JSON list of C-alpha atoms in Angstrom, two decimals:
[
{"chain": "A", "resi": 23, "resn": "ALA", "atom": "CA", "xyz": [-18.57, -0.89, 13.13]},
{"chain": "A", "resi": 24, "resn": "GLN", "atom": "CA", "xyz": [-18.70, 2.40, 10.69]},
{"chain": "A", "resi": 25, "resn": "SER", "atom": "CA", "xyz": [-18.71, 2.44, 7.12]},
{"chain": "A", "resi": 26, "resn": "VAL", "atom": "CA", "xyz": [-19.22, 4.23, 4.33]},
{"chain": "A", "resi": 27, "resn": "THR", "atom": "CA", "xyz": [-20.83, 2.56, 0.78]},
{"chain": "A", "resi": 28, "resn": "GLN", "atom": "CA", "xyz": [-20.90, 4.05, -2.39]},
{"chain": "A", "resi": 29, "resn": "PRO", "atom": "CA", "xyz": [-22.50, 0.73, -4.49]},
{"chain": "A", "resi": 30, "resn": "ASP", "atom": "CA", "xyz": [-21.36, 2.42, -7.96]},
{"chain": "A", "resi": 31, "resn": "ILE", "atom": "CA", "xyz": [-17.62, 1.94, -8.79]},
{"chain": "A", "resi": 32, "resn": "HIS", "atom": "CA", "xyz": [-18.33, 3.26, -12.37]},
{"chain": "A", "resi": 33, "resn": "ILE", "atom": "CA", "xyz": [-21.05, 5.79, -13.93]},
{"chain": "A", "resi": 34, "resn": "THR", "atom": "CA", "xyz": [-21.41, 6.63, -17.21]},
{"chain": "A", "resi": 35, "resn": "VAL", "atom": "CA", "xyz": [-23.02, 9.70, -18.11]},
{"chain": "A", "resi": 36, "resn": "SER", "atom": "CA", "xyz": [-24.25, 11.95, -21.23]},
{"chain": "A", "resi": 37, "resn": "GLU", "atom": "CA", "xyz": [-23.32, 15.66, -21.08]},
{"chain": "A", "resi": 38, "resn": "GLY", "atom": "CA", "xyz": [-26.47, 17.51, -20.03]},
{"chain": "A", "resi": 39, "resn": "ALA", "atom": "CA", "xyz": [-28.19, 14.39, -18.70]},
{"chain": "A", "resi": 40, "resn": "SER", "atom": "CA", "xyz": [-28.88, 14.74, -15.00]},
{"chain": "A", "resi": 41, "resn": "LEU", "atom": "CA", "xyz": [-26.06, 12.28, -12.82]},
{"chain": "A", "resi": 42, "resn": "GLU", "atom": "CA", "xyz": [-27.34, 10.88, -9.15]},
{"chain": "A", "resi": 43, "resn": "LEU", "atom": "CA", "xyz": [-24.23, 9.01, -6.82]},
{"chain": "A", "resi": 44, "resn": "ARG", "atom": "CA", "xyz": [-25.27, 7.25, -3.79]},
{"chain": "A", "resi": 45, "resn": "CYS", "atom": "CA", "xyz": [-24.11, 7.01, -0.68]},
{"chain": "A", "resi": 46, "resn": "ASN", "atom": "CA", "xyz": [-25.36, 4.97, 2.20]},
{"chain": "A", "resi": 47, "resn": "TYR", "atom": "CA", "xyz": [-23.28, 5.00, 6.05]},
{"chain": "A", "resi": 48, "resn": "SER", "atom": "CA", "xyz": [-23.16, 2.96, 9.42]},
{"chain": "A", "resi": 49, "resn": "TYR", "atom": "CA", "xyz": [-23.26, 4.45, 11.71]},
{"chain": "A", "resi": 50, "resn": "GLY", "atom": "CA", "xyz": [-24.25, 4.44, 16.01]},
{"chain": "A", "resi": 51, "resn": "ALA", "atom": "CA", "xyz": [-25.75, 8.28, 15.29]},
{"chain": "A", "resi": 52, "resn": "THR", "atom": "CA", "xyz": [-26.08, 10.95, 12.60]},
{"chain": "A", "resi": 53, "resn": "PRO", "atom": "CA", "xyz": [-22.02, 12.08, 11.47]},
{"chain": "A", "resi": 54, "resn": "TYR", "atom": "CA", "xyz": [-21.19, 14.73, 9.68]},
{"chain": "A", "resi": 55, "resn": "LEU", "atom": "CA", "xyz": [-21.44, 14.13, 6.03]},
{"chain": "A", "resi": 56, "resn": "PHE", "atom": "CA", "xyz": [-19.53, 15.39, 2.66]},
{"chain": "A", "resi": 57, "resn": "TRP", "atom": "CA", "xyz": [-19.00, 15.04, -0.73]},
{"chain": "A", "resi": 58, "resn": "TYR", "atom": "CA", "xyz": [-15.26, 15.36, -2.09]},
{"chain": "A", "resi": 59, "resn": "VAL", "atom": "CA", "xyz": [-14.30, 15.86, -5.84]},
{"chain": "A", "resi": 60, "resn": "GLN", "atom": "CA", "xyz": [-10.93, 14.61, -6.98]},
{"chain": "A", "resi": 61, "resn": "SER", "atom": "CA", "xyz": [-10.05, 15.33, -10.56]},
{"chain": "A", "resi": 62, "resn": "PRO", "atom": "CA", "xyz": [-6.76, 13.82, -12.46]},
{"chain": "A", "resi": 63, "resn": "GLY", "atom": "CA", "xyz": [-4.14, 16.25, -11.61]},
{"chain": "A", "resi": 64, "resn": "GLN", "atom": "CA", "xyz": [-5.96, 17.60, -8.63]},
{"chain": "A", "resi": 65, "resn": "GLY", "atom": "CA", "xyz": [-6.18, 17.31, -5.36]},
{"chain": "A", "resi": 66, "resn": "LEU", "atom": "CA", "xyz": [-9.37, 16.57, -3.63]},
{"chain": "A", "resi": 67, "resn": "GLN", "atom": "CA", "xyz": [-12.03, 19.38, -3.15]},
{"chain": "A", "resi": 68, "resn": "LEU", "atom": "CA", "xyz": [-15.17, 19.38, -1.12]},
{"chain": "A", "resi": 69, "resn": "LEU", "atom": "CA", "xyz": [-18.26, 19.82, -2.97]},
{"chain": "A", "resi": 70, "resn": "LEU", "atom": "CA", "xyz": [-20.49, 20.08, 0.09]},
{"chain": "A", "resi": 71, "resn": "LYS", "atom": "CA", "xyz": [-21.18, 18.91, 3.70]},
{"chain": "A", "resi": 72, "resn": "TYR", "atom": "CA", "xyz": [-24.09, 18.41, 6.09]},
{"chain": "A", "resi": 73, "resn": "PHE", "atom": "CA", "xyz": [-23.88, 18.58, 9.46]},
{"chain": "A", "resi": 74, "resn": "SER", "atom": "CA", "xyz": [-27.59, 19.58, 10.63]},
{"chain": "A", "resi": 75, "resn": "GLY", "atom": "CA", "xyz": [-30.88, 21.50, 9.74]},
{"chain": "A", "resi": 76, "resn": "ASP", "atom": "CA", "xyz": [-31.79, 21.63, 6.29]},
{"chain": "A", "resi": 77, "resn": "THR", "atom": "CA", "xyz": [-31.41, 18.12, 4.68]},
{"chain": "A", "resi": 78, "resn": "LEU", "atom": "CA", "xyz": [-31.42, 19.50, 0.80]},
{"chain": "A", "resi": 79, "resn": "VAL", "atom": "CA", "xyz": [-27.71, 20.81, 0.86]},
{"chain": "A", "resi": 80, "resn": "GLN", "atom": "CA", "xyz": [-26.40, 22.82, -2.19]},
{"chain": "A", "resi": 81, "resn": "GLY", "atom": "CA", "xyz": [-22.53, 22.76, -2.97]},
{"chain": "A", "resi": 82, "resn": "ILE", "atom": "CA", "xyz": [-20.11, 23.91, -5.60]},
{"chain": "A", "resi": 83, "resn": "LYS", "atom": "CA", "xyz": [-20.07, 23.25, -9.10]},
{"chain": "A", "resi": 84, "resn": "GLY", "atom": "CA", "xyz": [-24.08, 23.10, -9.34]},
{"chain": "A", "resi": 85, "resn": "PHE", "atom": "CA", "xyz": [-24.20, 19.94, -7.34]},
{"chain": "A", "resi": 86, "resn": "GLU", "atom": "CA", "xyz": [-26.75, 19.26, -3.89]},
{"chain": "A", "resi": 87, "resn": "ALA", "atom": "CA", "xyz": [-27.11, 16.09, -1.92]},
{"chain": "A", "resi": 88, "resn": "GLU", "atom": "CA", "xyz": [-30.31, 15.09, 0.06]},
{"chain": "A", "resi": 89, "resn": "PHE", "atom": "CA", "xyz": [-29.33, 13.61, 3.70]},
{"chain": "A", "resi": 90, "resn": "LYS", "atom": "CA", "xyz": [-32.17, 11.06, 4.74]},
{"chain": "A", "resi": 91, "resn": "ARG", "atom": "CA", "xyz": [-31.86, 9.87, 8.02]},
{"chain": "A", "resi": 92, "resn": "SER", "atom": "CA", "xyz": [-34.28, 7.08, 7.79]},
{"chain": "A", "resi": 93, "resn": "GLN", "atom": "CA", "xyz": [-32.35, 5.64, 4.82]},
{"chain": "A", "resi": 94, "resn": "SER", "atom": "CA", "xyz": [-28.51, 6.64, 6.54]},
{"chain": "A", "resi": 95, "resn": "SER", "atom": "CA", "xyz": [-28.23, 7.80, 2.86]},
{"chain": "A", "resi": 96, "resn": "PHE", "atom": "CA", "xyz": [-26.70, 11.28, 1.51]},
{"chain": "A", "resi": 97, "resn": "ASN", "atom": "CA", "xyz": [-26.68, 10.69, -2.05]},
{"chain": "A", "resi": 98, "resn": "LEU", "atom": "CA", "xyz": [-25.39, 13.45, -4.86]},
{"chain": "A", "resi": 99, "resn": "ARG", "atom": "CA", "xyz": [-27.00, 14.96, -7.48]},
{"chain": "A", "resi": 100, "resn": "LYS", "atom": "CA", "xyz": [-26.56, 17.16, -10.61]},
{"chain": "A", "resi": 101, "resn": "PRO", "atom": "CA", "xyz": [-29.31, 18.14, -12.89]},
{"chain": "A", "resi": 102, "resn": "SER", "atom": "CA", "xyz": [-26.82, 18.53, -15.80]},
{"chain": "A", "resi": 103, "resn": "VAL", "atom": "CA", "xyz": [-23.93, 17.14, -15.95]},
{"chain": "A", "resi": 104, "resn": "HIS", "atom": "CA", "xyz": [-20.91, 18.62, -17.84]},
{"chain": "A", "resi": 105, "resn": "TRP", "atom": "CA", "xyz": [-17.52, 16.92, -19.50]},
{"chain": "A", "resi": 106, "resn": "SER", "atom": "CA", "xyz": [-15.77, 18.84, -16.80]},
{"chain": "A", "resi": 107, "resn": "ASP", "atom": "CA", "xyz": [-17.53, 16.62, -14.38]},
{"chain": "A", "resi": 108, "resn": "ALA", "atom": "CA", "xyz": [-15.59, 13.75, -15.11]},
{"chain": "A", "resi": 109, "resn": "ALA", "atom": "CA", "xyz": [-13.78, 12.79, -12.13]},
{"chain": "A", "resi": 110, "resn": "GLU", "atom": "CA", "xyz": [-13.75, 10.25, -9.43]},
{"chain": "A", "resi": 111, "resn": "TYR", "atom": "CA", "xyz": [-16.31, 11.05, -6.55]},
{"chain": "A", "resi": 112, "resn": "PHE", "atom": "CA", "xyz": [-15.85, 9.86, -2.39]},
{"chain": "A", "resi": 113, "resn": "CYS", "atom": "CA", "xyz": [-18.68, 9.94, 0.07]},
{"chain": "A", "resi": 114, "resn": "ALA", "atom": "CA", "xyz": [-17.25, 10.64, 3.21]},
{"chain": "A", "resi": 115, "resn": "VAL", "atom": "CA", "xyz": [-18.38, 10.97, 7.03]},
{"chain": "A", "resi": 116, "resn": "ALA", "atom": "CA", "xyz": [-17.35, 12.20, 9.79]},
{"chain": "A", "resi": 117, "resn": "PRO", "atom": "CA", "xyz": [-18.08, 11.28, 13.81]},
{"chain": "A", "resi": 118, "resn": "ARG", "atom": "CA", "xyz": [-19.03, 14.52, 15.74]},
{"chain": "A", "resi": 119, "resn": "SER", "atom": "CA", "xyz": [-16.98, 13.76, 18.61]},
{"chain": "A", "resi": 120, "resn": "ASN", "atom": "CA", "xyz": [-13.87, 13.75, 16.46]},
{"chain": "A", "resi": 121, "resn": "ASP", "atom": "CA", "xyz": [-15.01, 15.77, 13.41]},
{"chain": "A", "resi": 122, "resn": "TYR", "atom": "CA", "xyz": [-11.58, 15.72, 12.20]},
{"chain": "A", "resi": 123, "resn": "LYS", "atom": "CA", "xyz": [-11.34, 12.13, 11.18]},
{"chain": "A", "resi": 124, "resn": "LEU", "atom": "CA", "xyz": [-12.97, 11.46, 7.78]},
{"chain": "A", "resi": 125, "resn": "SER", "atom": "CA", "xyz": [-13.76, 8.37, 6.85]},
{"chain": "A", "resi": 126, "resn": "PHE", "atom": "CA", "xyz": [-14.11, 7.73, 2.90]},
{"chain": "A", "resi": 127, "resn": "GLY", "atom": "CA", "xyz": [-15.99, 5.59, 0.52]},
{"chain": "A", "resi": 128, "resn": "ALA", "atom": "CA", "xyz": [-14.44, 3.56, -2.04]},
{"chain": "A", "resi": 129, "resn": "GLY", "atom": "CA", "xyz": [-15.55, 6.47, -4.48]},
{"chain": "A", "resi": 130, "resn": "THR", "atom": "CA", "xyz": [-17.19, 6.30, -7.72]},
{"chain": "A", "resi": 131, "resn": "THR", "atom": "CA", "xyz": [-15.85, 6.99, -11.14]},
{"chain": "A", "resi": 132, "resn": "VAL", "atom": "CA", "xyz": [-17.48, 9.57, -13.37]},
{"chain": "A", "resi": 133, "resn": "THR", "atom": "CA", "xyz": [-17.25, 9.43, -17.25]},
{"chain": "A", "resi": 134, "resn": "VAL", "atom": "CA", "xyz": [-18.89, 12.01, -19.59]},
{"chain": "A", "resi": 135, "resn": "ARG", "atom": "CA", "xyz": [-19.66, 11.30, -22.87]},
{"chain": "A", "resi": 136, "resn": "ALA", "atom": "CA", "xyz": [-20.46, 13.75, -25.59]},
{"chain": "B", "resi": 24, "resn": "GLU", "atom": "CA", "xyz": [-3.07, 32.55, -1.80]},
{"chain": "B", "resi": 25, "resn": "THR", "atom": "CA", "xyz": [-0.70, 29.17, -1.78]},
{"chain": "B", "resi": 26, "resn": "GLY", "atom": "CA", "xyz": [-2.51, 26.17, -1.38]},
{"chain": "B", "resi": 27, "resn": "VAL", "atom": "CA", "xyz": [-1.24, 22.70, -0.27]},
{"chain": "B", "resi": 28, "resn": "THR", "atom": "CA", "xyz": [1.98, 21.58, -1.71]},
{"chain": "B", "resi": 29, "resn": "GLN", "atom": "CA", "xyz": [3.32, 17.95, -1.32]},
{"chain": "B", "resi": 30, "resn": "SER", "atom": "CA", "xyz": [7.10, 16.73, -2.11]},
{"chain": "B", "resi": 31, "resn": "PRO", "atom": "CA", "xyz": [7.88, 14.44, -3.78]},
{"chain": "B", "resi": 32, "resn": "THR", "atom": "CA", "xyz": [5.54, 13.64, -6.36]},
{"chain": "B", "resi": 33, "resn": "HIS", "atom": "CA", "xyz": [6.72, 10.42, -7.10]},
{"chain": "B", "resi": 34, "resn": "LEU", "atom": "CA", "xyz": [9.28, 8.09, -5.52]},
{"chain": "B", "resi": 35, "resn": "ILE", "atom": "CA", "xyz": [10.28, 4.38, -5.40]},
{"chain": "B", "resi": 36, "resn": "LYS", "atom": "CA", "xyz": [11.27, 2.53, -2.26]},
{"chain": "B", "resi": 37, "resn": "THR", "atom": "CA", "xyz": [12.25, -0.83, -0.97]},
{"chain": "B", "resi": 38, "resn": "ARG", "atom": "CA", "xyz": [10.92, -3.14, 1.21]},
{"chain": "B", "resi": 39, "resn": "GLY", "atom": "CA", "xyz": [12.87, -2.32, 4.83]},
{"chain": "B", "resi": 40, "resn": "GLN", "atom": "CA", "xyz": [13.73, 1.23, 3.69]},
{"chain": "B", "resi": 41, "resn": "GLN", "atom": "CA", "xyz": [12.32, 4.61, 5.17]},
{"chain": "B", "resi": 42, "resn": "VAL", "atom": "CA", "xyz": [10.62, 7.41, 3.74]},
{"chain": "B", "resi": 43, "resn": "THR", "atom": "CA", "xyz": [10.05, 11.09, 4.55]},
{"chain": "B", "resi": 44, "resn": "LEU", "atom": "CA", "xyz": [7.13, 12.91, 2.58]},
{"chain": "B", "resi": 45, "resn": "ARG", "atom": "CA", "xyz": [6.45, 16.73, 2.73]},
{"chain": "B", "resi": 46, "resn": "CYS", "atom": "CA", "xyz": [3.74, 18.99, 3.11]},
{"chain": "B", "resi": 47, "resn": "SER", "atom": "CA", "xyz": [3.33, 22.66, 3.36]},
{"chain": "B", "resi": 48, "resn": "SER", "atom": "CA", "xyz": [0.00, 24.09, 4.32]},
{"chain": "B", "resi": 49, "resn": "GLN", "atom": "CA", "xyz": [-2.34, 26.54, 2.98]},
{"chain": "B", "resi": 50, "resn": "SER", "atom": "CA", "xyz": [-1.79, 29.57, 4.17]},
{"chain": "B", "resi": 51, "resn": "GLY", "atom": "CA", "xyz": [-3.78, 30.47, 7.25]},
{"chain": "B", "resi": 52, "resn": "HIS", "atom": "CA", "xyz": [-4.11, 27.26, 8.21]},
{"chain": "B", "resi": 53, "resn": "ASN", "atom": "CA", "xyz": [-2.83, 25.64, 11.33]},
{"chain": "B", "resi": 54, "resn": "THR", "atom": "CA", "xyz": [-4.00, 22.23, 11.24]},
{"chain": "B", "resi": 55, "resn": "VAL", "atom": "CA", "xyz": [-2.77, 19.35, 9.22]},
{"chain": "B", "resi": 56, "resn": "SER", "atom": "CA", "xyz": [-4.34, 16.10, 8.04]},
{"chain": "B", "resi": 57, "resn": "TRP", "atom": "CA", "xyz": [-2.37, 12.71, 6.48]},
{"chain": "B", "resi": 58, "resn": "TYR", "atom": "CA", "xyz": [-4.21, 10.20, 4.53]},
{"chain": "B", "resi": 59, "resn": "GLN", "atom": "CA", "xyz": [-3.18, 7.24, 2.64]},
{"chain": "B", "resi": 60, "resn": "GLN", "atom": "CA", "xyz": [-4.75, 6.22, -0.36]},
{"chain": "B", "resi": 61, "resn": "ALA", "atom": "CA", "xyz": [-4.23, 2.52, -1.92]},
{"chain": "B", "resi": 62, "resn": "LEU", "atom": "CA", "xyz": [-5.17, 1.99, -5.79]},
{"chain": "B", "resi": 63, "resn": "GLY", "atom": "CA", "xyz": [-9.13, 1.57, -6.39]},
{"chain": "B", "resi": 64, "resn": "GLN", "atom": "CA", "xyz": [-9.68, 2.55, -2.66]},
{"chain": "B", "resi": 65, "resn": "GLY", "atom": "CA", "xyz": [-10.98, 5.96, -0.43]},
{"chain": "B", "resi": 66, "resn": "PRO", "atom": "CA", "xyz": [-8.28, 7.76, 1.48]},
{"chain": "B", "resi": 67, "resn": "GLN", "atom": "CA", "xyz": [-8.00, 6.50, 4.96]},
{"chain": "B", "resi": 68, "resn": "PHE", "atom": "CA", "xyz": [-6.70, 8.44, 7.87]},
{"chain": "B", "resi": 69, "resn": "ILE", "atom": "CA", "xyz": [-3.46, 8.42, 9.19]},
{"chain": "B", "resi": 70, "resn": "PHE", "atom": "CA", "xyz": [-3.09, 11.21, 11.58]},
{"chain": "B", "resi": 71, "resn": "GLN", "atom": "CA", "xyz": [-4.23, 14.93, 12.17]},
{"chain": "B", "resi": 72, "resn": "TYR", "atom": "CA", "xyz": [-1.66, 17.53, 13.53]},
{"chain": "B", "resi": 73, "resn": "TYR", "atom": "CA", "xyz": [-2.46, 20.81, 15.10]},
{"chain": "B", "resi": 74, "resn": "ARG", "atom": "CA", "xyz": [-0.22, 23.05, 17.10]},
{"chain": "B", "resi": 75, "resn": "GLU", "atom": "CA", "xyz": [2.66, 20.84, 16.72]},
{"chain": "B", "resi": 76, "resn": "GLU", "atom": "CA", "xyz": [1.03, 18.24, 18.60]},
{"chain": "B", "resi": 77, "resn": "GLU", "atom": "CA", "xyz": [-0.52, 14.80, 16.96]},
{"chain": "B", "resi": 78, "resn": "ASN", "atom": "CA", "xyz": [-4.34, 15.13, 17.92]},
{"chain": "B", "resi": 79, "resn": "GLY", "atom": "CA", "xyz": [-5.89, 11.68, 16.69]},
{"chain": "B", "resi": 80, "resn": "ARG", "atom": "CA", "xyz": [-4.50, 8.86, 14.91]},
{"chain": "B", "resi": 81, "resn": "GLY", "atom": "CA", "xyz": [-6.41, 5.85, 12.61]},
{"chain": "B", "resi": 82, "resn": "ASN", "atom": "CA", "xyz": [-5.58, 2.36, 12.56]},
{"chain": "B", "resi": 83, "resn": "PHE", "atom": "CA", "xyz": [-2.05, 2.82, 11.39]},
{"chain": "B", "resi": 84, "resn": "PRO", "atom": "CA", "xyz": [1.28, 1.15, 13.44]},
{"chain": "B", "resi": 85, "resn": "PRO", "atom": "CA", "xyz": [3.69, 3.15, 15.07]},
{"chain": "B", "resi": 86, "resn": "ARG", "atom": "CA", "xyz": [6.01, 2.86, 12.18]},
{"chain": "B", "resi": 87, "resn": "PHE", "atom": "CA", "xyz": [3.69, 5.74, 10.39]},
{"chain": "B", "resi": 88, "resn": "SER", "atom": "CA", "xyz": [4.85, 8.77, 12.38]},
{"chain": "B", "resi": 89, "resn": "GLY", "atom": "CA", "xyz": [4.88, 12.73, 12.06]},
{"chain": "B", "resi": 90, "resn": "LEU", "atom": "CA", "xyz": [5.75, 15.63, 12.44]},
{"chain": "B", "resi": 91, "resn": "GLN", "atom": "CA", "xyz": [4.42, 20.13, 12.15]},
{"chain": "B", "resi": 92, "resn": "PHE", "atom": "CA", "xyz": [6.35, 22.51, 12.45]},
{"chain": "B", "resi": 93, "resn": "PRO", "atom": "CA", "xyz": [5.82, 26.21, 13.90]},
{"chain": "B", "resi": 94, "resn": "ASN", "atom": "CA", "xyz": [4.99, 27.29, 10.21]},
{"chain": "B", "resi": 95, "resn": "TYR", "atom": "CA", "xyz": [2.58, 24.60, 10.16]},
{"chain": "B", "resi": 96, "resn": "SER", "atom": "CA", "xyz": [4.49, 22.73, 7.38]},
{"chain": "B", "resi": 97, "resn": "SER", "atom": "CA", "xyz": [4.55, 18.75, 8.05]},
{"chain": "B", "resi": 98, "resn": "GLU", "atom": "CA", "xyz": [6.21, 15.61, 7.37]},
{"chain": "B", "resi": 99, "resn": "LEU", "atom": "CA", "xyz": [5.07, 12.10, 7.33]},
{"chain": "B", "resi": 100, "resn": "ASN", "atom": "CA", "xyz": [7.74, 9.44, 7.72]},
{"chain": "B", "resi": 101, "resn": "VAL", "atom": "CA", "xyz": [7.36, 5.85, 7.23]},
{"chain": "B", "resi": 102, "resn": "ASN", "atom": "CA", "xyz": [9.99, 3.23, 8.91]},
{"chain": "B", "resi": 103, "resn": "ALA", "atom": "CA", "xyz": [10.32, -0.34, 7.67]},
{"chain": "B", "resi": 104, "resn": "LEU", "atom": "CA", "xyz": [8.86, 0.26, 4.18]},
{"chain": "B", "resi": 105, "resn": "GLU", "atom": "CA", "xyz": [6.36, -2.73, 3.69]},
{"chain": "B", "resi": 106, "resn": "LEU", "atom": "CA", "xyz": [4.68, -3.72, -0.14]},
{"chain": "B", "resi": 107, "resn": "ASP", "atom": "CA", "xyz": [1.16, -2.57, 1.00]},
{"chain": "B", "resi": 108, "resn": "ASP", "atom": "CA", "xyz": [2.70, 0.87, 1.89]},
{"chain": "B", "resi": 109, "resn": "SER", "atom": "CA", "xyz": [2.40, 1.17, -1.81]},
{"chain": "B", "resi": 110, "resn": "ALA", "atom": "CA", "xyz": [-0.23, 4.28, -2.23]},
{"chain": "B", "resi": 111, "resn": "LEU", "atom": "CA", "xyz": [-0.95, 7.63, -2.35]},
{"chain": "B", "resi": 112, "resn": "TYR", "atom": "CA", "xyz": [-0.04, 9.91, 0.36]},
{"chain": "B", "resi": 113, "resn": "LEU", "atom": "CA", "xyz": [-2.56, 12.94, 0.67]},
{"chain": "B", "resi": 114, "resn": "CYS", "atom": "CA", "xyz": [-1.77, 15.96, 3.15]},
{"chain": "B", "resi": 115, "resn": "ALA", "atom": "CA", "xyz": [-4.27, 17.94, 3.81]},
{"chain": "B", "resi": 116, "resn": "SER", "atom": "CA", "xyz": [-4.76, 21.35, 5.87]},
{"chain": "B", "resi": 117, "resn": "SER", "atom": "CA", "xyz": [-7.32, 23.38, 7.69]},
{"chain": "B", "resi": 118, "resn": "GLU", "atom": "CA", "xyz": [-8.24, 26.10, 9.56]},
{"chain": "B", "resi": 119, "resn": "SER", "atom": "CA", "xyz": [-8.71, 24.53, 12.85]},
{"chain": "B", "resi": 120, "resn": "SER", "atom": "CA", "xyz": [-9.80, 21.22, 14.63]},
{"chain": "B", "resi": 121, "resn": "GLY", "atom": "CA", "xyz": [-13.48, 20.97, 14.76]},
{"chain": "B", "resi": 122, "resn": "GLY", "atom": "CA", "xyz": [-16.07, 23.77, 14.95]},
{"chain": "B", "resi": 123, "resn": "ALA", "atom": "CA", "xyz": [-18.39, 24.59, 11.44]},
{"chain": "B", "resi": 124, "resn": "ARG", "atom": "CA", "xyz": [-15.06, 24.43, 9.46]},
{"chain": "B", "resi": 125, "resn": "ALA", "atom": "CA", "xyz": [-15.04, 20.77, 10.48]},
{"chain": "B", "resi": 126, "resn": "GLY", "atom": "CA", "xyz": [-14.38, 18.46, 7.55]},
{"chain": "B", "resi": 127, "resn": "GLU", "atom": "CA", "xyz": [-13.21, 21.09, 5.34]},
{"chain": "B", "resi": 128, "resn": "LEU", "atom": "CA", "xyz": [-10.26, 20.22, 4.41]},
{"chain": "B", "resi": 129, "resn": "PHE", "atom": "CA", "xyz": [-8.04, 21.17, 1.49]},
{"chain": "B", "resi": 130, "resn": "PHE", "atom": "CA", "xyz": [-5.80, 18.67, -0.18]},
{"chain": "B", "resi": 131, "resn": "GLY", "atom": "CA", "xyz": [-2.27, 18.75, -2.07]},
{"chain": "B", "resi": 132, "resn": "GLU", "atom": "CA", "xyz": [-2.44, 16.43, -4.76]},
{"chain": "B", "resi": 133, "resn": "GLY", "atom": "CA", "xyz": [-0.75, 14.23, -2.96]},
{"chain": "B", "resi": 134, "resn": "SER", "atom": "CA", "xyz": [2.96, 11.63, -3.27]},
{"chain": "B", "resi": 135, "resn": "ARG", "atom": "CA", "xyz": [2.62, 8.91, -4.93]},
{"chain": "B", "resi": 136, "resn": "LEU", "atom": "CA", "xyz": [4.63, 5.93, -3.14]},
{"chain": "B", "resi": 137, "resn": "THR", "atom": "CA", "xyz": [6.14, 2.80, -4.65]},
{"chain": "B", "resi": 138, "resn": "VAL", "atom": "CA", "xyz": [7.23, 0.07, -2.87]},
{"chain": "B", "resi": 139, "resn": "LEU", "atom": "CA", "xyz": [9.45, -2.70, -4.58]}
]
């Protein structure tokens, strides 16, 4: 069965520090991979996606993610967080055969302290 | 450019009732997906509509049904409400189903349904 795991439920980071959010997936073949962010009072917003090619993907708001096939992981990183990065982050996958059907992880809540 | 809008934002129903949630797609988008997000969980795919036809469905019972209209707006209907239906219901629109834009969903803020 396919699944998406985000091991960290909650992460607290200081403003200006680096951030890494973990995502592991279980799939028969390499799926399409996504990171979405959900801020309070706002809808989910796509940060970045991986389809193929370069395994380091750049996204919006200074985020990047690295696909590692051997580890079935797609971790999200940001070198220096801003207070506005406080939000809930979701990793999602979609099978290449049904690429509209996203499966989301349970999310990681990020708190940024001054 | 108008984003995805959903109504109502909050509603309370009792078990056994029926509910209709509405969604207006982002301008230029012809595909609408609905997701259910229970408290503390990630969104779960309910179904997708493309050109007024259901294009795919997740693991939800038939009492969850939908419609898409010629202007690409959409409705989600849930019959015989159960307590476990309490959740945030998210609508997402996209340019088309599949291709290079696959997975690029634009979400509304959701409709929070509470079933008592």
